[in-house]
Amino acid sequence: MKESEILPTKYADMPDQIVAGEGLWKGRLLKFDRLKSTNEWAMEHLDFCRNGDVVWAVRQTTGRGRLSRSWLAPDDRGLTLSVVMTGLKQDETVPVLGQIAALAVRDTLEEYSIYGRLKWPNDVLVNGRKIAGILAEVDFDRNSVVLGIGVNVNMSEDDMESARLARSATSMLIEGGRAFDIDSVRECFISELERAVEYVVLDGTSHVADVWARYDWLAGCMVEIRGTMGTARGKYAGLDGRGRLRVIDGQGRERVFWAGDVEKIVLGR
Ligand code: BT5
């Protein structure tokens, strides 16, 4: 980042630095040395944010996941940021933004020779362990979406162990066998996301389910889905064109879910 483009800010609760041109679509990078949650800050400061701003916390202390769950990011070792998008048409694009972000994370990892798979609604897994999570929040009144992304970059097995995530979580360091430069990972992710969002804006969302299917961790599995609208068990049938999960239940009926948690059913146990 060029020194001349860094503008220090002087207000409490405002970014420590604002860097022009390093956000999405050459938007601003709003950099915090420490922040409770980039999503929380962005949602509370939408009047300050512009389309394409990226809120980045070097240290995020109380990151949030979906459904009031928490997101672990030990000091300096995770990438934690939120992308602000405003003025989006309230069409089919908004519900698939989380999936587009997951695809962009997967593409980013591939740049570093780490090969991720996707798990609905928008997790990225490597060897069955979660390496990145995404939280999309919408403010309908302001016509804005805050897309929060957490990527485990340099977390060790010990970090995962102490957070009781040893079996369920992994990191770029664990999978790649070396430490990675978080600035480069961030820059790579922003350009992958830019590309993916532009594709959808120009071409619509119909291709998202097809691209997702190439890397789908649940493909061919029996699953149990606990959605906001009930529970179902059955054969996983991929995503539909609107990003919803499809399951064929025991009676052969197709059920679709907008949101929820899905797990593979291991038969014979
Ligand atoms: C998510 O929720 O996966 C969304 C995570 C989004 C985090 C980003 S970081 C930047 C932005 N600012 C925020 O405050 N949040 C976003 P969910 O699917 O509910 O998964 C949460 C669950 O994953 C937790 O209950 C843990 O079991 C597990 N978990 C927590 N931290 C993890 C980590 N670092 N790696 C893998 N799994 C983790």
XYZ file of N, CA and C and ligand atoms in Angstrom:
845
model
N 0.836 -1.184 0.000
C 0.000 0.000 0.000
C 0.885 1.255 0.000
N 0.544 2.246 -0.837
C 1.393 3.426 -0.971
C 1.168 4.383 0.203
N 2.286 4.865 0.793
C 2.209 5.704 1.984
C 1.310 6.924 1.758
N 1.426 7.533 0.571
C 0.700 8.771 0.299
C -0.825 8.575 0.310
N -1.249 7.342 0.176
C -2.698 7.111 0.102
C -3.307 6.832 1.469
N -2.452 6.757 2.497
C -2.964 6.417 3.815
C -3.386 7.688 4.549
N -4.638 7.777 4.913
C -5.136 8.926 5.653
C -5.445 8.477 7.068
N -4.675 8.937 8.073
C -5.024 8.542 9.435
C -6.339 9.214 9.852
N -7.147 8.574 10.651
C -8.360 9.227 11.139
C -8.182 9.554 12.606
N -8.977 10.480 13.107
C -8.715 10.976 14.459
C -9.871 10.752 15.415
N -10.911 10.108 14.980
C -12.075 9.951 15.847
C -12.107 8.562 16.453
N -12.595 8.493 17.701
C -12.788 7.185 18.329
C -13.835 6.448 17.511
N -13.739 5.150 17.480
C -14.716 4.335 16.776
C -14.652 4.512 15.265
N -13.624 5.195 14.789
C -13.439 5.344 13.341
C -12.168 4.583 12.953
N -11.985 4.284 11.679
C -10.826 3.463 11.304
C -9.496 4.111 11.701
N -8.506 3.287 11.982
C -7.171 3.812 12.277
C -6.526 4.352 11.010
N -6.865 3.760 9.885
C -6.357 4.264 8.599
C -7.439 4.051 7.545
N -7.455 4.965 6.582
C -8.323 4.756 5.416
C -7.415 4.751 4.195
N -7.428 3.676 3.473
C -6.524 3.551 2.333
C -7.361 3.586 1.052
N -7.116 4.590 0.237
C -7.897 4.715 -1.002
C -7.499 3.620 -1.989
N -8.480 3.110 -2.701
C -8.177 2.228 -3.833
C -7.953 0.772 -3.491
N -8.018 0.408 -2.204
C -7.758 -1.003 -1.862
C -9.011 -1.769 -1.464
N -10.166 -1.131 -1.657
C -11.424 -1.834 -1.401
C -11.898 -2.511 -2.668
N -13.160 -2.899 -2.637
C -13.754 -3.524 -3.833
C -14.020 -2.419 -4.852
N -13.818 -2.670 -6.117
C -14.007 -1.677 -7.183
C -13.267 -0.378 -6.863
N -12.055 -0.513 -6.392
C -11.201 0.627 -6.022
C -11.813 1.489 -4.912
N -12.667 0.879 -4.115
C -13.224 1.566 -2.943
C -12.173 1.718 -1.858
N -12.628 2.081 -0.671
C -11.684 2.359 0.411
C -11.461 1.117 1.288
N -10.259 1.019 1.810
C -9.976 0.016 2.829
C -10.013 0.753 4.166
N -10.961 0.398 5.017
C -11.080 1.024 6.335
C -10.404 0.088 7.325
N -9.203 0.469 7.721
C -8.380 -0.460 8.512
C -8.447 -0.144 10.006
N -8.736 -1.146 10.788
C -8.726 -1.028 12.248
C -7.629 -1.930 12.797
N -6.874 -1.417 13.766
C -5.891 -2.305 14.407
C -6.610 -3.331 15.276
N -7.709 -2.909 15.892
C -8.477 -3.807 16.772
C -9.945 -3.412 16.711
N -10.795 -4.403 16.598
C -12.230 -4.118 16.502
C -12.977 -5.332 17.040
N -14.122 -5.085 17.654
C -14.903 -6.238 18.133
C -15.328 -7.110 16.956
N -15.979 -6.484 15.982
C -16.478 -7.256 14.844
C -16.603 -6.333 13.636
N -16.014 -6.727 12.541
C -16.088 -5.880 11.338
C -17.532 -5.797 10.828
N -18.284 -6.893 10.959
C -19.690 -6.849 10.520
C -20.495 -5.893 11.400
N -20.273 -6.017 12.707
C -21.022 -5.149 13.626
C -20.723 -3.684 13.306
N -19.436 -3.353 13.124
C -19.071 -1.953 12.859
C -19.698 -1.489 11.539
N -19.595 -2.306 10.529
C -20.127 -1.898 9.218
C -21.641 -1.692 9.284
N -22.339 -2.609 9.944
C -23.806 -2.481 10.028
C -24.194 -1.215 10.801
N -23.363 -0.848 11.795
C -23.684 0.343 12.599
C -23.232 1.633 11.937
N -22.402 1.540 10.905
C -21.864 2.757 10.272
C -22.156 2.780 8.777
N -23.322 2.266 8.410
C -23.636 2.223 6.977
C -23.738 3.628 6.375
N -24.087 4.614 7.209
C -24.175 5.978 6.671
C -22.792 6.506 6.285
N -21.763 5.997 6.979
C -20.391 6.423 6.690
C -19.804 5.642 5.511
N -20.288 4.414 5.338
C -19.673 3.521 4.342
C -20.167 3.811 2.929
N -19.278 3.526 1.975
C -19.644 3.650 0.560
C -19.615 2.273 -0.078
N -20.274 2.179 -1.213
C -20.268 0.923 -1.951
C -18.823 0.502 -2.241
N -18.479 -0.720 -1.881
C -17.130 -1.215 -2.165
C -16.136 -1.027 -1.023
N -16.553 -0.343 0.052
C -15.635 -0.206 1.192
C -15.386 -1.577 1.819
N -14.151 -1.765 2.255
C -13.786 -3.004 2.947
C -13.355 -2.637 4.358
N -14.077 -3.166 5.333
C -13.744 -2.920 6.743
C -12.854 -4.069 7.185
N -11.624 -3.748 7.556
C -10.655 -4.799 7.869
C -10.126 -4.607 9.292
N -10.197 -5.646 10.091
C -9.636 -5.585 11.443
C -8.424 -6.504 11.508
N -7.296 -5.914 11.864
C -6.086 -6.738 12.024
C -6.310 -7.717 13.178
N -6.958 -7.200 14.240
C -7.344 -8.068 15.365
C -8.837 -7.908 15.593
N -9.549 -8.994 15.454
C -10.992 -8.953 15.716
C -11.252 -9.736 16.993
N -11.841 -9.061 17.989
C -11.886 -9.676 19.322
C -13.145 -10.504 19.582
N -14.281 -10.077 19.062
C -15.512 -10.862 19.292
C -16.285 -11.009 17.986
N -15.649 -11.682 17.057
C -16.269 -11.887 15.752
C -17.535 -12.708 15.874
N -18.469 -12.437 14.991
C -19.708 -13.198 15.093
C -19.935 -14.105 13.891
N -20.581 -15.242 14.183
C -20.974 -16.160 13.129
C -22.470 -16.034 12.898
N -23.054 -17.010 12.250
C -24.495 -16.985 12.050
C -25.191 -17.361 13.363
N -26.451 -16.972 13.504
C -27.302 -17.387 14.630
C -26.623 -17.148 15.984
N -26.027 -15.977 16.136
C -25.370 -15.571 17.395
C -24.205 -16.467 17.797
N -23.654 -17.205 16.864
C -22.464 -17.987 17.197
C -21.246 -17.069 17.105
N -20.081 -17.579 17.560
C -18.909 -16.702 17.549
C -17.885 -17.189 16.514
N -16.988 -16.284 16.164
C -15.949 -16.599 15.189
C -14.590 -16.310 15.812
N -13.751 -17.317 15.845
C -12.431 -17.202 16.467
C -11.414 -16.654 15.470
N -10.675 -15.654 15.896
C -9.578 -15.157 15.054
C -8.476 -14.639 15.976
N -7.569 -15.520 16.394
C -6.506 -15.065 17.302
C -5.686 -13.943 16.655
N -5.171 -13.050 17.510
C -4.424 -11.862 17.062
C -3.551 -12.131 15.850
N -3.749 -11.344 14.818
C -2.857 -11.321 13.645
C -2.855 -12.581 12.791
N -3.622 -13.589 13.162
C -3.435 -14.858 12.447
C -4.601 -15.222 11.524
N -5.678 -14.430 11.632
C -6.802 -14.680 10.724
C -7.051 -13.452 9.860
N -7.706 -13.664 8.742
C -8.153 -12.534 7.914
C -9.622 -12.299 8.250
N -9.917 -11.115 8.756
C -11.296 -10.810 9.152
C -11.691 -9.483 8.528
N -12.625 -9.528 7.623
C -13.045 -8.291 6.957
C -14.517 -8.364 6.564
N -15.065 -7.178 6.286
C -16.442 -7.094 5.791
C -16.470 -6.185 4.583
N -17.164 -6.616 3.565
C -17.293 -5.829 2.342
C -18.689 -5.205 2.340
N -18.743 -3.909 2.094
C -20.032 -3.212 2.081
C -20.484 -3.035 0.637
N -21.703 -3.464 0.369
C -22.272 -3.266 -0.971
C -23.595 -2.528 -0.819
N -23.707 -1.421 -1.525
C -24.949 -0.648 -1.439
C -25.544 -0.516 -2.831
N -26.816 -0.189 -2.860
C -27.473 0.086 -4.137
C -27.697 -1.147 -4.985
N -27.591 -2.339 -4.362
C -27.853 -3.550 -5.142
C -29.340 -3.651 -5.415
N -29.664 -4.158 -6.574
C -31.085 -4.379 -6.853
C -31.574 -5.495 -5.929
N -32.765 -5.347 -5.389
C -33.298 -6.384 -4.486
C -33.808 -7.547 -5.335
N -32.935 -8.115 -6.102
C -33.354 -9.210 -6.973
C -32.697 -10.489 -6.489
N -32.450 -11.384 -7.417
C -31.914 -12.678 -6.993
C -30.437 -12.608 -6.594
N -29.769 -11.479 -6.835
C -28.330 -11.396 -6.540
C -28.052 -11.493 -5.031
N -28.859 -10.772 -4.242
C -28.554 -10.653 -2.816
C -28.492 -12.015 -2.106
N -29.480 -12.912 -2.312
C -29.401 -14.186 -1.573
C -28.185 -15.046 -1.915
N -27.580 -14.861 -3.077
C -26.425 -15.704 -3.415
C -25.078 -15.035 -3.122
N -25.100 -13.829 -2.539
C -23.816 -13.150 -2.307
C -22.896 -13.945 -1.377
N -23.479 -14.593 -0.380
C -22.664 -15.412 0.531
C -21.987 -16.554 -0.221
N -22.721 -17.150 -1.135
C -22.138 -18.248 -1.924
C -21.058 -17.732 -2.882
N -21.305 -16.547 -3.425
C -20.297 -15.959 -4.320
C -19.015 -15.679 -3.532
N -19.188 -15.199 -2.296
C -18.005 -14.934 -1.462
C -17.271 -16.234 -1.146
N -18.023 -17.312 -0.889
C -17.377 -18.607 -0.611
C -16.600 -19.085 -1.840
N -17.192 -18.900 -3.019
C -16.477 -19.283 -4.252
C -15.202 -18.449 -4.403
N -15.290 -17.162 -4.064
C -14.104 -16.295 -4.185
C -13.019 -16.708 -3.190
N -13.422 -17.147 -1.987
C -12.425 -17.648 -1.026
C -11.778 -18.910 -1.590
N -12.609 -19.803 -2.143
C -12.066 -21.045 -2.704
C -11.053 -20.749 -3.814
N -11.421 -19.803 -4.699
C -10.494 -19.429 -5.777
C -9.201 -18.827 -5.217
N -9.343 -18.041 -4.161
C -8.158 -17.436 -3.529
C -7.230 -18.526 -2.996
N -7.824 -19.499 -2.295
C -6.996 -20.572 -1.727
C -6.260 -21.319 -2.825
N -6.953 -21.509 -3.957
C -6.323 -22.235 -5.067
C -5.075 -21.502 -5.568
N -5.113 -20.172 -5.506
C -3.919 -19.389 -5.886
C -2.716 -19.772 -5.035
N -2.996 -20.274 -3.823
C -1.911 -20.668 -2.914
C -1.773 -22.201 -2.856
N -2.322 -22.866 -3.880
C -2.244 -24.337 -3.967
C -2.916 -25.049 -2.805
N -3.994 -24.442 -2.295
C -4.814 -25.101 -1.273
C -6.194 -25.288 -1.903
N -6.698 -26.512 -1.852
C -7.894 -26.832 -2.648
C -9.091 -27.055 -1.730
N -9.982 -26.082 -1.727
C -11.129 -26.115 -0.820
C -12.361 -26.696 -1.478
N -13.274 -27.169 -0.643
C -14.599 -27.613 -1.087
C -15.621 -26.719 -0.388
N -16.837 -26.726 -0.924
C -17.850 -25.797 -0.431
C -18.949 -26.554 0.297
N -19.397 -25.973 1.384
C -20.498 -26.588 2.132
C -21.580 -25.541 2.340
N -22.782 -25.854 1.864
C -23.901 -24.929 2.010
C -24.119 -24.576 3.476
N -24.455 -23.334 3.862
C -24.777 -22.260 2.928
C -23.563 -21.553 2.342
N -22.491 -21.375 3.143
C -21.332 -20.714 2.534
C -20.034 -20.944 3.299
N -19.791 -22.190 3.665
C -18.521 -22.525 4.314
C -17.526 -23.028 3.278
N -16.247 -22.831 3.585
C -15.191 -23.418 2.760
C -14.427 -24.401 3.646
N -14.290 -25.633 3.162
C -13.637 -26.691 3.933
C -12.408 -27.187 3.186
N -11.433 -27.637 3.945
C -10.310 -28.356 3.345
C -10.156 -29.638 4.156
N -10.115 -30.743 3.456
C -10.057 -32.057 4.114
C -11.133 -32.196 5.180
N -12.326 -31.689 4.888
C -13.463 -31.832 5.799
C -13.462 -30.881 6.976
N -12.464 -29.993 7.060
C -12.399 -29.040 8.188
C -12.591 -27.620 7.657
N -13.245 -26.809 8.465
C -13.624 -25.465 8.002
C -12.428 -24.510 8.031
N -12.187 -23.875 6.899
C -11.060 -22.939 6.805
C -11.562 -21.500 6.681
N -12.831 -21.339 6.296
C -13.384 -19.983 6.151
C -14.886 -20.011 6.366
N -15.389 -18.921 6.934
C -16.832 -18.775 7.145
C -17.279 -17.406 6.676
N -18.544 -17.318 6.321
C -19.074 -16.077 5.751
C -20.391 -15.727 6.429
N -20.540 -14.455 6.736
C -21.774 -13.974 7.360
C -22.288 -12.798 6.542
N -23.398 -13.011 5.848
C -23.991 -11.928 5.054
C -25.150 -11.333 5.832
N -25.092 -10.025 6.038
C -26.189 -9.340 6.735
C -26.745 -8.250 5.828
N -28.063 -8.079 5.892
C -28.726 -7.155 4.970
C -29.435 -6.062 5.763
N -29.288 -4.814 5.317
C -30.100 -3.718 5.857
C -31.015 -3.275 4.719
N -32.260 -3.744 4.754
C -33.172 -3.488 3.643
C -33.494 -2.004 3.513
N -33.576 -1.295 4.653
C -33.920 0.139 4.584
C -32.852 0.920 3.835
N -31.592 0.536 4.052
C -30.490 1.260 3.383
C -30.061 0.553 2.105
N -30.772 -0.509 1.746
C -30.470 -1.212 0.510
C -28.998 -1.660 0.472
N -28.544 -2.197 1.601
C -27.117 -2.518 1.739
C -26.902 -3.940 2.239
N -25.785 -4.501 1.814
C -25.379 -5.822 2.290
C -23.976 -5.697 2.885
N -23.787 -6.327 4.030
C -22.447 -6.414 4.623
C -22.045 -7.884 4.569
N -20.977 -8.117 3.847
C -20.530 -9.480 3.604
C -19.267 -9.702 4.436
N -19.419 -10.453 5.533
C -18.288 -10.670 6.434
C -17.576 -11.965 6.102
N -16.258 -11.893 6.052
C -15.480 -13.073 5.666
C -14.382 -13.309 6.700
N -14.325 -14.520 7.198
C -13.235 -14.891 8.091
C -12.473 -16.036 7.459
N -11.172 -15.845 7.265
C -10.345 -16.918 6.712
C -9.257 -17.241 7.738
N -9.096 -18.527 8.027
C -8.040 -18.939 8.947
C -6.731 -18.973 8.168
N -5.897 -17.990 8.405
C -4.669 -17.911 7.611
C -3.524 -18.597 8.367
N -3.069 -17.988 9.449
C -1.856 -18.523 10.096
C -2.131 -19.150 11.462
N -3.311 -19.711 11.642
C -3.601 -20.363 12.918
C -2.971 -21.748 12.940
N -2.435 -22.094 14.134
C -1.749 -23.387 14.275
C -2.728 -24.422 14.827
N -2.280 -25.675 14.859
C -3.091 -26.731 15.477
C -3.343 -26.382 16.947
N -2.359 -25.753 17.604
C -2.546 -25.373 19.019
C -3.665 -24.344 19.169
N -3.702 -23.375 18.240
C -4.792 -22.376 18.282
C -6.147 -23.074 18.198
N -6.234 -24.043 17.284
C -7.511 -24.733 17.085
C -7.855 -25.567 18.324
N -6.816 -26.214 18.853
C -6.996 -27.050 20.044
C -7.524 -26.207 21.205
N -6.902 -25.027 21.432
C -7.338 -24.254 22.595
C -8.732 -23.667 22.411
N -9.185 -23.569 21.176
C -10.567 -23.104 20.962
C -11.525 -24.285 20.799
N -11.055 -25.484 21.111
C -11.867 -26.711 20.949
C -12.390 -26.874 19.532
N -11.555 -26.494 18.570
C -11.956 -26.629 17.166
C -11.006 -27.562 16.420
N -10.232 -28.342 17.206
C -9.156 -29.123 16.600
C -9.627 -30.022 15.466
N -10.770 -30.664 15.658
C -11.205 -31.591 14.609
C -12.021 -30.917 13.510
N -12.593 -29.759 13.838
C -13.530 -29.164 12.873
C -12.941 -28.018 12.061
N -11.794 -27.467 12.493
C -11.275 -26.280 11.805
C -9.846 -26.498 11.332
N -9.495 -25.819 10.255
C -8.118 -25.872 9.770
C -7.720 -24.476 9.284
N -6.494 -24.353 8.807
C -6.011 -23.043 8.378
C -5.110 -23.209 7.156
N -4.774 -22.095 6.540
C -3.843 -22.138 5.410
C -2.484 -22.655 5.875
N -2.094 -22.227 7.091
C -0.799 -22.687 7.613
C -0.789 -24.204 7.803
N -1.869 -24.724 8.380
C -1.926 -26.176 8.625
C -1.927 -26.929 7.289
N -2.711 -26.445 6.330
C -2.833 -27.176 5.059
C -1.642 -26.953 4.137
N -1.096 -25.732 4.174
C -0.012 -25.406 3.241
C 1.374 -25.666 3.818
N 1.435 -25.864 5.144
C 2.722 -26.161 5.765
C 3.652 -24.965 5.866
N 3.110 -23.752 5.724
C 3.941 -22.548 5.883
C 3.031 -21.385 6.223
N 3.649 -20.286 6.690
C 2.867 -19.085 6.998
C 2.615 -18.292 5.715
N 1.518 -17.545 5.699
C 1.153 -16.754 4.521
C 1.043 -15.279 4.900
N 1.297 -14.413 3.923
C 1.222 -12.974 4.141
C -0.253 -12.540 4.055
N -0.780 -12.041 5.170
C -2.225 -11.762 5.239
C -2.624 -10.640 4.269
N -1.746 -9.647 4.076
C -2.053 -8.569 3.114
C -2.253 -9.135 1.713
N -1.388 -10.070 1.327
C -1.516 -10.636 -0.028
C -2.788 -11.458 -0.150
N -3.104 -12.227 0.908
C -4.328 -13.043 0.854
C -5.530 -12.112 0.730
N -5.506 -11.007 1.482
C -6.629 -10.057 1.427
C -6.772 -9.471 0.028
N -5.653 -9.044 -0.538
C -5.703 -8.431 -1.878
C -6.198 -9.438 -2.914
N -5.714 -10.654 -2.815
C -6.120 -11.694 -3.758
C -7.620 -11.950 -3.626
N -8.107 -12.031 -2.384
C -9.523 -12.283 -2.172
C -10.369 -11.144 -2.756
N -9.955 -9.908 -2.529
C -10.745 -8.769 -3.035
C -10.843 -8.841 -4.555
N -9.762 -9.179 -5.233
C -9.880 -9.214 -6.704
C -10.698 -10.417 -7.172
N -10.627 -11.545 -6.458
C -11.484 -12.693 -6.819
C -12.954 -12.352 -6.585
N -13.235 -11.656 -5.485
C -14.630 -11.311 -5.187
C -15.166 -10.325 -6.232
N -14.324 -9.370 -6.589
C -14.700 -8.385 -7.604
C -15.132 -9.092 -8.896
N -14.285 -10.030 -9.304
C -14.537 -10.773 -10.537
C -15.854 -11.555 -10.426
N -16.042 -12.228 -9.293
C -17.219 -13.081 -9.122
C -18.504 -12.250 -9.069
N -18.459 -11.112 -8.374
C -19.675 -10.286 -8.272
C -20.002 -9.680 -9.628
N -18.989 -9.219 -10.337
C -19.253 -8.616 -11.655
C -19.883 -9.632 -12.609
N -19.408 -10.856 -12.523
C -19.944 -11.914 -13.376
C -21.441 -12.091 -13.129
N -21.814 -12.080 -11.838
C -23.222 -12.273 -11.484
C -24.065 -11.054 -11.889
N -23.500 -9.870 -11.687
C -24.250 -8.661 -12.047
C -24.502 -8.643 -13.560
N -23.510 -9.052 -14.343
C -23.661 -9.035 -15.805
C -24.495 -10.211 -16.318
N -24.310 -11.366 -15.681
C -24.797 -12.605 -16.279
C -25.918 -13.282 -15.488
N -26.270 -12.719 -14.328
C -27.305 -13.348 -13.500
C -26.729 -14.459 -12.634
N -27.601 -15.076 -11.861
C -27.135 -16.036 -10.840
C -27.211 -17.492 -11.291
N -27.712 -17.721 -12.512
C -28.006 -19.121 -12.865
C -26.764 -20.006 -12.875
N -25.584 -19.440 -13.122
C -24.379 -20.275 -13.176
C -23.828 -20.618 -11.785
N -24.292 -19.908 -10.735
C -23.679 -20.093 -9.414
C -23.829 -21.544 -8.944
N -25.042 -22.110 -9.108
C -25.262 -23.494 -8.660
C -24.356 -24.473 -9.416
N -24.125 -24.203 -10.705
C -23.268 -25.106 -11.493
C -21.812 -25.026 -11.032
N -21.337 -23.815 -10.805
C -19.941 -23.679 -10.358
C -19.801 -24.310 -8.971
N -20.787 -24.052 -8.115
C -20.785 -24.615 -6.754
C -20.690 -26.134 -6.825
N -21.452 -26.738 -7.752
C -21.513 -28.204 -7.846
C -20.134 -28.820 -8.115
N -19.266 -28.073 -8.774
C -17.922 -28.609 -9.076
C -17.110 -28.869 -7.813
N -17.418 -28.100 -6.778
C -16.600 -28.185 -5.552
C -17.422 -28.568 -4.339
N -18.604 -29.135 -4.584
C -19.570 -29.332 -3.496
C -19.170 -30.498 -2.598
N -18.945 -30.202 -1.329
C -18.507 -31.214 -0.352
C -19.626 -32.211 -0.039
N -20.878 -31.778 -0.273
C -22.014 -32.634 0.072
C -22.502 -33.475 -1.105
N -21.896 -33.299 -2.268
C -22.400 -33.973 -3.476
C -22.538 -35.476 -3.250
N -23.690 -36.024 -3.619
C -23.916 -37.469 -3.551
C -24.197 -37.997 -2.153
N -24.315 -37.114 -1.158
C -24.459 -37.577 0.236
C -25.911 -37.582 0.705
N -26.146 -38.397 1.725
C -27.388 -38.287 2.490
C -27.131 -37.211 3.546
N -28.111 -36.362 3.758
C -27.884 -35.241 4.675
C -29.070 -35.052 5.614
N -28.761 -34.350 6.693
C -29.840 -33.846 7.555
C -29.718 -32.334 7.571
N -30.807 -31.667 7.266
C -30.786 -30.206 7.274
C -31.727 -29.710 8.354
N -31.199 -28.834 9.196
C -32.053 -28.161 10.191
C -32.191 -26.724 9.756
N -33.327 -26.436 9.177
C -33.544 -25.094 8.651
C -34.424 -24.286 9.568
N -34.562 -23.004 9.226
C -35.441 -22.153 10.021
C -36.900 -22.605 9.841
N -37.180 -23.298 8.744
C -38.553 -23.736 8.467
C -38.719 -25.247 8.695
N -37.917 -25.827 9.573
C -38.084 -27.253 9.858
C -36.848 -28.064 9.509
N -36.996 -29.377 9.688
C -35.870 -30.304 9.521
C -36.212 -31.303 8.421
N -35.187 -31.756 7.698
C -35.429 -32.816 6.704
C -34.204 -33.699 6.617
N -34.445 -34.972 6.307
C -33.353 -35.912 6.013
C -33.599 -36.456 4.626
N -32.531 -36.686 3.892
C -32.728 -37.254 2.564
C -31.491 -37.104 1.712
N -31.696 -37.274 0.407
C -30.565 -37.215 -0.518
C -30.332 -35.758 -0.918
N -29.107 -35.343 -0.754
C -28.729 -33.972 -1.111
C -28.818 -33.815 -2.629
N -29.469 -32.736 -3.067
C -29.664 -32.550 -4.519
C -29.076 -31.231 -5.011
N -28.097 -30.692 -4.268
C -27.419 -29.474 -4.745
C -28.240 -28.221 -4.489
N -27.807 -27.135 -5.124
C -28.472 -25.845 -4.938
C -29.402 -25.565 -6.108
N -30.415 -24.757 -5.868
C -31.210 -24.283 -7.003
C -30.659 -22.926 -7.453
N -31.283 -22.346 -8.462
C -30.761 -21.113 -9.050
C -30.808 -19.913 -8.119
N -31.466 -20.064 -6.961
C -31.549 -18.952 -6.013
C -30.699 -19.198 -4.773
N -29.863 -20.238 -4.834
C -28.961 -20.505 -3.718
C -29.582 -21.337 -2.615
N -30.785 -21.867 -2.860
C -31.426 -22.671 -1.824
C -30.941 -24.121 -1.897
N -30.876 -24.761 -0.716
C -30.458 -26.168 -0.681
C -31.659 -27.056 -1.022
N -31.408 -28.080 -1.841
C -32.476 -29.015 -2.218
C -32.195 -30.391 -1.624
N -33.237 -30.971 -1.039
C -33.130 -32.325 -0.482
C -34.307 -33.136 -0.995
N -34.039 -34.384 -1.378
C -35.139 -35.277 -1.736
C -35.405 -36.160 -0.516
N -36.558 -36.010 0.082
C -36.816 -36.729 1.338
C -37.248 -38.180 1.082
N -37.501 -38.920 2.162
C -37.816 -40.353 2.078
C -39.035 -40.660 1.216
N -39.902 -39.698 1.070
C -41.108 -39.899 0.227
C -40.872 -39.444 -1.212
N -39.646 -39.084 -1.527
C -39.322 -38.669 -2.889
C -39.710 -37.226 -3.203
N -40.075 -36.483 -2.162
C -40.462 -35.083 -2.387
C -39.241 -34.185 -2.301
N -39.224 -33.159 -3.142
C -38.121 -32.192 -3.042
C -38.474 -31.128 -2.012
N -37.538 -30.898 -1.084
C -37.718 -29.809 -0.114
C -36.615 -28.796 -0.349
N -36.928 -27.507 -0.239
C -35.891 -26.477 -0.435
C -35.765 -25.629 0.825
N -34.524 -25.218 1.102
C -34.246 -24.448 2.320
C -33.437 -23.197 1.988
N -33.879 -22.075 2.538
C -33.147 -20.813 2.368
C -31.961 -20.722 3.317
N -32.148 -21.252 4.543
C -31.124 -21.072 5.572
C -31.151 -22.252 6.518
N -30.037 -22.488 7.188
C -30.001 -23.573 8.169
C -28.616 -24.175 8.254
N -28.553 -25.306 8.947
C -27.292 -26.031 9.111
C -27.479 -27.428 8.560
N -26.522 -27.894 7.783
C -26.656 -29.211 7.163
C -25.457 -30.079 7.559
N -25.735 -31.352 7.801
C -24.656 -32.298 8.106
C -24.837 -33.544 7.263
N -23.711 -34.202 6.961
C -23.786 -35.491 6.275
C -24.314 -36.529 7.262
N -25.112 -37.464 6.761
C -25.518 -38.594 7.591
C -24.590 -39.751 7.227
N -23.914 -40.274 8.245
C -23.036 -41.405 7.977
C -23.854 -42.661 8.224
N -24.168 -43.404 7.154
C -25.034 -44.582 7.281
C -24.299 -45.718 7.989
N -25.068 -46.540 8.711
C -24.474 -47.708 9.358
C -23.910 -47.398 10.730
N -24.114 -46.173 11.227
C -23.637 -45.869 12.581
C -24.787 -45.849 13.563
C -19.750 -18.479 10.106
O -20.754 -18.700 11.002
O -19.025 -19.314 9.647
C -19.578 -17.014 9.742
C -18.264 -16.489 10.208
C -18.045 -15.068 9.724
C -16.868 -14.450 10.378
C -16.534 -13.114 9.782
S -15.013 -12.508 10.328
C -15.323 -10.958 9.658
C -16.796 -10.674 9.884
N -17.014 -10.012 11.153
C -17.703 -10.794 12.007
O -17.995 -10.480 13.171
N -18.000 -11.962 11.409
C -17.535 -12.006 10.041
P -21.294 -20.139 11.405
O -21.607 -20.922 10.181
O -22.388 -19.874 12.374
O -20.075 -20.832 12.115
C -19.701 -20.485 13.421
C -19.179 -21.752 14.086
O -17.939 -22.141 13.445
C -18.852 -21.565 15.557
O -19.950 -21.873 16.362
C -17.687 -22.543 15.758
O -18.184 -23.860 15.977
C -16.998 -22.558 14.424
N -15.858 -21.625 14.356
C -15.642 -20.494 15.067
N -14.498 -19.911 14.690
C -13.978 -20.695 13.716
C -12.807 -20.623 12.928
N -11.942 -19.626 13.035
N -12.599 -21.619 12.033
C -13.468 -22.638 11.868
N -14.582 -22.760 12.604
C -14.844 -21.801 13.507
